[in-house]
Amino acid sequence: MEVIPMNKVRSSDGTPIAYDRVGEGPPLIMVVGAFNERSAGTPLAEALAPGFTVFTYDRRGRGDSGDTSPYAVDREIDDLDALIAEAGGSAAVFGYSSGAVLAMRAAARGLAITRLALYEPPFTAGSAPAPTEDAAARLSELVSAGRRGDAVEYFQAKVVGIPAEVVVQLRDAPFRAALEKMAHTLVYEVTITGDGSIPAELAAAVTVPTLVIAGEESPEGMREAARTVAKALPHARLVSLPGQTHHIVPAVVAPVVKDFLTT
């Protein structure tokens, strides 16, 4: 299995975007979610590498990628477009969590995406609560004030919905420093997802074949959101994975994605 170490491509605004490439075959680009750098996608990329050339990349503001102000969702879509050009001009895309929403927005804009696989895009549906205030503004205030830890906890509690006692426990987690380092990108995440609803015009514009994946052990709100997305997109189907949660298990997810991309 050929592994190409970190390289960089420049987005249309000049921002360098760092990526890794592994495997042989048709190109597949992985778009990670909140609190993730490109390494978060490496295990799934390696599981898919025997049949695909898989690109994992640091979204802007993270890891080895640059960051150009002011932030705009279109700039993140441009980053993905640069990766697609690097991959040969068209590619399948796998999006995880909020990265799935970014992938949807890219497909709706008309990027050369051949197929789209979405793992639990975090839209709100039914019983899932929507943020009660302008989360992007609040997160921006906290980060600007140097309160990165508070920004992390605000996102965990108010946006993700993690119970308060668990948020407190996570303060001592070994990865806490890495989360605080990426705290400014949480503003980007909530800008991408908006109020959590699925805009009808966005759904209608995603015309490529799409697989929506949900874990049967994920919270009901996430499962309901996945069902809603699958129904809203013109050419989508839903797969529910027994025993799985919002955490990706490559040995389970890779065969499902491979089957979708090759049949």
Coordinates of C-alpha atoms in Angstrom, one line a residue:
M1 CA 0.0 0.0 0.0
E2 CA 1.6 3.2 -1.2
V3 CA 1.6 6.0 1.4
I4 CA 2.3 9.6 0.2
P5 CA 3.4 11.7 3.2
M6 CA 2.0 15.2 3.9
N7 CA 1.8 17.6 0.9
K8 CA 0.1 20.8 0.4
V9 CA -2.2 22.3 -2.2
R10 CA -3.2 26.0 -2.4
S11 CA -6.8 27.0 -2.2
S12 CA -8.1 29.8 -4.5
D13 CA -7.5 32.5 -1.8
G14 CA -3.9 31.3 -1.4
T15 CA -4.4 29.3 1.8
P16 CA -2.2 26.2 2.0
I17 CA -4.2 23.0 2.7
A18 CA -2.2 20.0 4.0
Y19 CA -3.2 16.5 3.0
D20 CA -2.0 12.9 3.1
R21 CA -2.7 10.4 0.4
V22 CA -2.8 6.6 0.7
G23 CA -3.8 3.7 -1.6
E24 CA -4.5 3.0 -5.2
G25 CA -7.6 3.4 -7.2
P26 CA -10.4 6.0 -7.8
P27 CA -10.0 9.1 -5.7
L28 CA -11.9 9.5 -2.4
I29 CA -11.6 12.6 -0.3
M30 CA -12.5 12.5 3.4
V31 CA -13.9 15.6 5.1
V32 CA -13.6 15.4 8.9
G33 CA -15.8 17.1 11.5
A34 CA -15.4 19.3 14.6
F35 CA -12.3 18.9 16.8
N36 CA -10.7 16.7 14.1
E37 CA -7.5 17.1 12.2
R38 CA -6.7 14.9 9.2
S39 CA -5.3 12.1 11.4
A40 CA -8.8 11.4 12.6
G41 CA -9.6 10.1 9.1
T42 CA -6.5 8.0 8.8
P43 CA -7.8 4.7 10.1
L44 CA -10.8 4.7 7.7
A45 CA -8.6 5.9 4.9
E46 CA -6.2 3.0 5.4
A47 CA -9.2 0.5 5.5
L48 CA -10.3 1.9 2.2
A49 CA -6.9 2.2 0.6
P50 CA -6.7 -1.2 -1.1
G51 CA -9.4 -0.1 -3.5
F52 CA -9.1 3.7 -3.5
T53 CA -6.7 6.6 -3.5
V54 CA -7.8 8.3 -0.3
F55 CA -7.1 11.9 0.6
T56 CA -7.3 13.1 4.2
Y57 CA -6.7 16.8 4.8
D58 CA -6.5 19.4 7.5
R59 CA -9.4 21.7 7.1
R60 CA -8.4 25.4 7.3
G61 CA -7.3 26.6 10.7
R62 CA -6.2 23.1 11.8
G63 CA -3.0 21.1 11.9
D64 CA -0.6 21.9 9.1
S65 CA -3.1 24.0 7.0
G66 CA -3.3 27.7 6.9
D67 CA -6.1 30.0 7.7
T68 CA -7.1 33.2 5.9
S69 CA -9.5 35.8 7.4
P70 CA -12.3 36.5 7.2
Y71 CA -13.8 33.0 7.4
A72 CA -16.5 32.0 4.9
V73 CA -18.1 28.7 4.1
D74 CA -17.4 29.3 0.4
R75 CA -13.7 29.4 1.2
E76 CA -13.9 26.0 2.8
I77 CA -15.7 24.7 -0.2
D78 CA -12.9 26.2 -2.3
D79 CA -10.4 24.2 -0.2
L80 CA -12.3 21.0 -1.1
D81 CA -12.4 22.0 -4.7
A82 CA -8.6 22.4 -4.7
L83 CA -8.3 18.9 -3.3
I84 CA -10.6 17.5 -6.0
A85 CA -8.4 19.2 -8.7
E86 CA -5.3 17.6 -7.0
A87 CA -7.1 14.2 -7.1
G88 CA -7.5 14.5 -10.9
G89 CA -10.5 16.7 -11.4
S90 CA -13.3 14.7 -9.9
A91 CA -13.7 12.5 -6.8
A92 CA -16.0 10.8 -4.4
V93 CA -16.3 12.5 -1.0
F94 CA -16.9 11.0 2.5
G95 CA -18.1 13.5 5.1
Y96 CA -18.2 12.9 8.8
S97 CA -20.5 14.8 11.2
S98 CA -20.2 18.6 10.4
G99 CA -17.8 17.6 7.6
A100 CA -20.8 15.9 6.1
V101 CA -22.7 19.1 6.0
L102 CA -19.7 20.9 4.4
A103 CA -19.6 18.1 1.8
M104 CA -23.3 18.5 1.1
R105 CA -22.8 22.3 0.6
A106 CA -19.9 21.5 -1.8
A107 CA -22.0 19.1 -3.8
A108 CA -24.9 21.7 -3.9
R109 CA -22.5 24.3 -5.3
G110 CA -21.6 22.0 -8.2
L111 CA -18.1 20.7 -7.3
A112 CA -17.0 17.7 -9.4
I113 CA -18.2 15.2 -6.8
T114 CA -19.1 11.8 -8.3
R115 CA -20.7 10.2 -5.2
L116 CA -21.3 11.4 -1.6
A117 CA -21.2 9.4 1.6
L118 CA -22.4 11.1 4.7
Y119 CA -21.9 9.8 8.2
E120 CA -24.4 11.3 10.6
P121 CA -24.6 14.9 9.4
P122 CA -25.6 16.9 12.6
F123 CA -28.8 18.5 11.5
T124 CA -31.5 18.9 14.1
A125 CA -34.7 16.9 13.6
G126 CA -37.8 16.3 15.7
S127 CA -36.7 15.9 19.3
A128 CA -33.2 17.2 18.8
P129 CA -32.8 20.7 20.4
A130 CA -31.6 23.6 18.2
P131 CA -29.2 26.2 19.7
T132 CA -31.1 28.9 21.6
E133 CA -28.7 31.7 20.8
D134 CA -26.2 32.8 18.1
A135 CA -23.6 30.1 18.8
A136 CA -21.1 31.4 16.2
A137 CA -21.1 34.9 17.9
R138 CA -20.8 33.5 21.4
L139 CA -17.9 31.2 20.4
S140 CA -16.2 34.0 18.6
E141 CA -16.5 36.2 21.7
L142 CA -15.0 33.5 23.9
V143 CA -12.1 32.8 21.6
S144 CA -11.3 36.5 21.1
A145 CA -11.2 36.8 24.9
G146 CA -8.6 34.0 25.1
R147 CA -11.2 31.7 26.8
R148 CA -10.5 28.8 24.6
G149 CA -11.4 26.2 27.3
D150 CA -14.8 27.9 27.8
A151 CA -15.4 27.9 24.0
V152 CA -14.7 24.1 24.0
E153 CA -17.1 23.6 26.8
Y154 CA -19.8 25.8 25.3
F155 CA -19.6 23.9 22.1
Q156 CA -19.7 20.5 23.9
A157 CA -22.7 21.5 26.1
K158 CA -24.8 23.9 24.1
V159 CA -24.1 22.8 20.5
V160 CA -23.4 19.0 20.8
G161 CA -25.6 18.5 23.9
I162 CA -23.1 16.7 26.1
P163 CA -24.3 16.4 29.7
A164 CA -22.8 19.0 32.1
E165 CA -21.2 16.4 34.3
V166 CA -19.5 14.8 31.3
V167 CA -18.2 18.2 30.1
V168 CA -16.6 18.7 33.5
Q169 CA -15.0 15.2 33.3
L170 CA -13.5 16.0 29.9
R171 CA -11.5 18.9 31.3
D172 CA -8.9 16.4 32.5
A173 CA -8.9 14.4 29.2
P174 CA -5.4 13.9 27.6
F175 CA -6.7 15.4 24.4
R176 CA -8.0 18.6 26.0
A177 CA -5.1 20.8 24.9
A178 CA -5.7 19.7 21.3
L179 CA -9.3 20.7 21.5
E180 CA -8.4 24.1 22.9
K181 CA -5.9 24.6 20.0
M182 CA -8.8 24.1 17.5
A183 CA -11.3 26.2 19.5
H184 CA -11.4 29.0 16.9
T185 CA -12.6 26.5 14.2
L186 CA -15.7 25.8 16.2
V187 CA -17.0 29.1 14.9
Y188 CA -16.6 27.6 11.4
E189 CA -18.5 24.5 12.4
V190 CA -21.6 26.3 13.6
T191 CA -21.4 28.7 10.6
I192 CA -21.5 25.7 8.3
T193 CA -24.4 24.0 10.1
G194 CA -26.4 27.2 10.7
D195 CA -29.5 26.7 12.9
G196 CA -29.3 23.0 12.3
S197 CA -32.2 22.8 9.9
I198 CA -32.0 21.2 6.5
P199 CA -32.6 24.0 3.9
A200 CA -34.9 22.7 1.2
E201 CA -32.9 24.5 -1.5
L202 CA -29.7 22.8 -0.3
A203 CA -31.2 19.4 -0.3
A204 CA -32.7 19.8 -3.7
A205 CA -29.3 20.9 -5.1
V206 CA -27.5 17.8 -4.0
T207 CA -28.2 15.6 -7.1
V208 CA -25.3 13.2 -6.9
P209 CA -25.9 9.6 -5.6
T210 CA -25.6 9.8 -1.9
L211 CA -25.3 7.3 1.0
V212 CA -26.4 8.5 4.4
I213 CA -25.0 6.4 7.3
A214 CA -26.2 6.3 10.9
G215 CA -25.3 4.1 13.9
E216 CA -28.2 2.3 15.5
E217 CA -26.7 3.1 18.9
S218 CA -26.4 6.8 18.3
P219 CA -28.8 9.2 20.0
E220 CA -32.2 9.3 18.5
G221 CA -31.8 12.9 17.3
M222 CA -28.8 11.9 15.2
R223 CA -30.6 8.8 13.8
E224 CA -33.7 10.9 13.0
A225 CA -31.6 13.6 11.3
A226 CA -30.0 10.9 9.1
R227 CA -33.4 9.6 8.1
T228 CA -34.6 13.1 7.3
V229 CA -31.5 13.9 5.2
A230 CA -31.9 10.6 3.3
K231 CA -35.5 11.5 2.5
A232 CA -34.7 15.1 1.6
L233 CA -32.0 14.4 -1.0
P234 CA -33.1 13.5 -4.5
H235 CA -30.8 10.4 -4.9
A236 CA -30.0 9.2 -1.4
R237 CA -30.5 6.0 0.6
L238 CA -30.0 5.3 4.3
V239 CA -27.9 2.6 5.9
S240 CA -28.2 2.0 9.6
L241 CA -25.3 0.1 11.2
P242 CA -26.2 -2.2 14.1
G243 CA -24.2 -1.7 17.2
Q244 CA -22.5 1.5 16.0
T245 CA -22.5 5.0 17.4
H246 CA -21.3 8.5 16.2
H247 CA -17.7 7.1 16.5
I248 CA -16.5 5.6 13.2
V249 CA -15.3 2.0 13.4
P250 CA -13.3 1.5 10.1
A251 CA -13.8 -2.3 10.0
V252 CA -17.6 -1.7 10.0
V253 CA -17.9 1.5 7.9
A254 CA -15.3 0.7 5.2
P255 CA -17.2 -2.2 3.6
V256 CA -20.4 -0.2 3.4
V257 CA -18.7 2.8 1.8
K258 CA -16.7 0.5 -0.6
D259 CA -19.9 -1.2 -1.7
F260 CA -21.7 2.1 -2.3
L261 CA -18.8 3.5 -4.3
T262 CA -18.3 0.4 -6.5
T263 CA -21.9 -0.7 -7.3

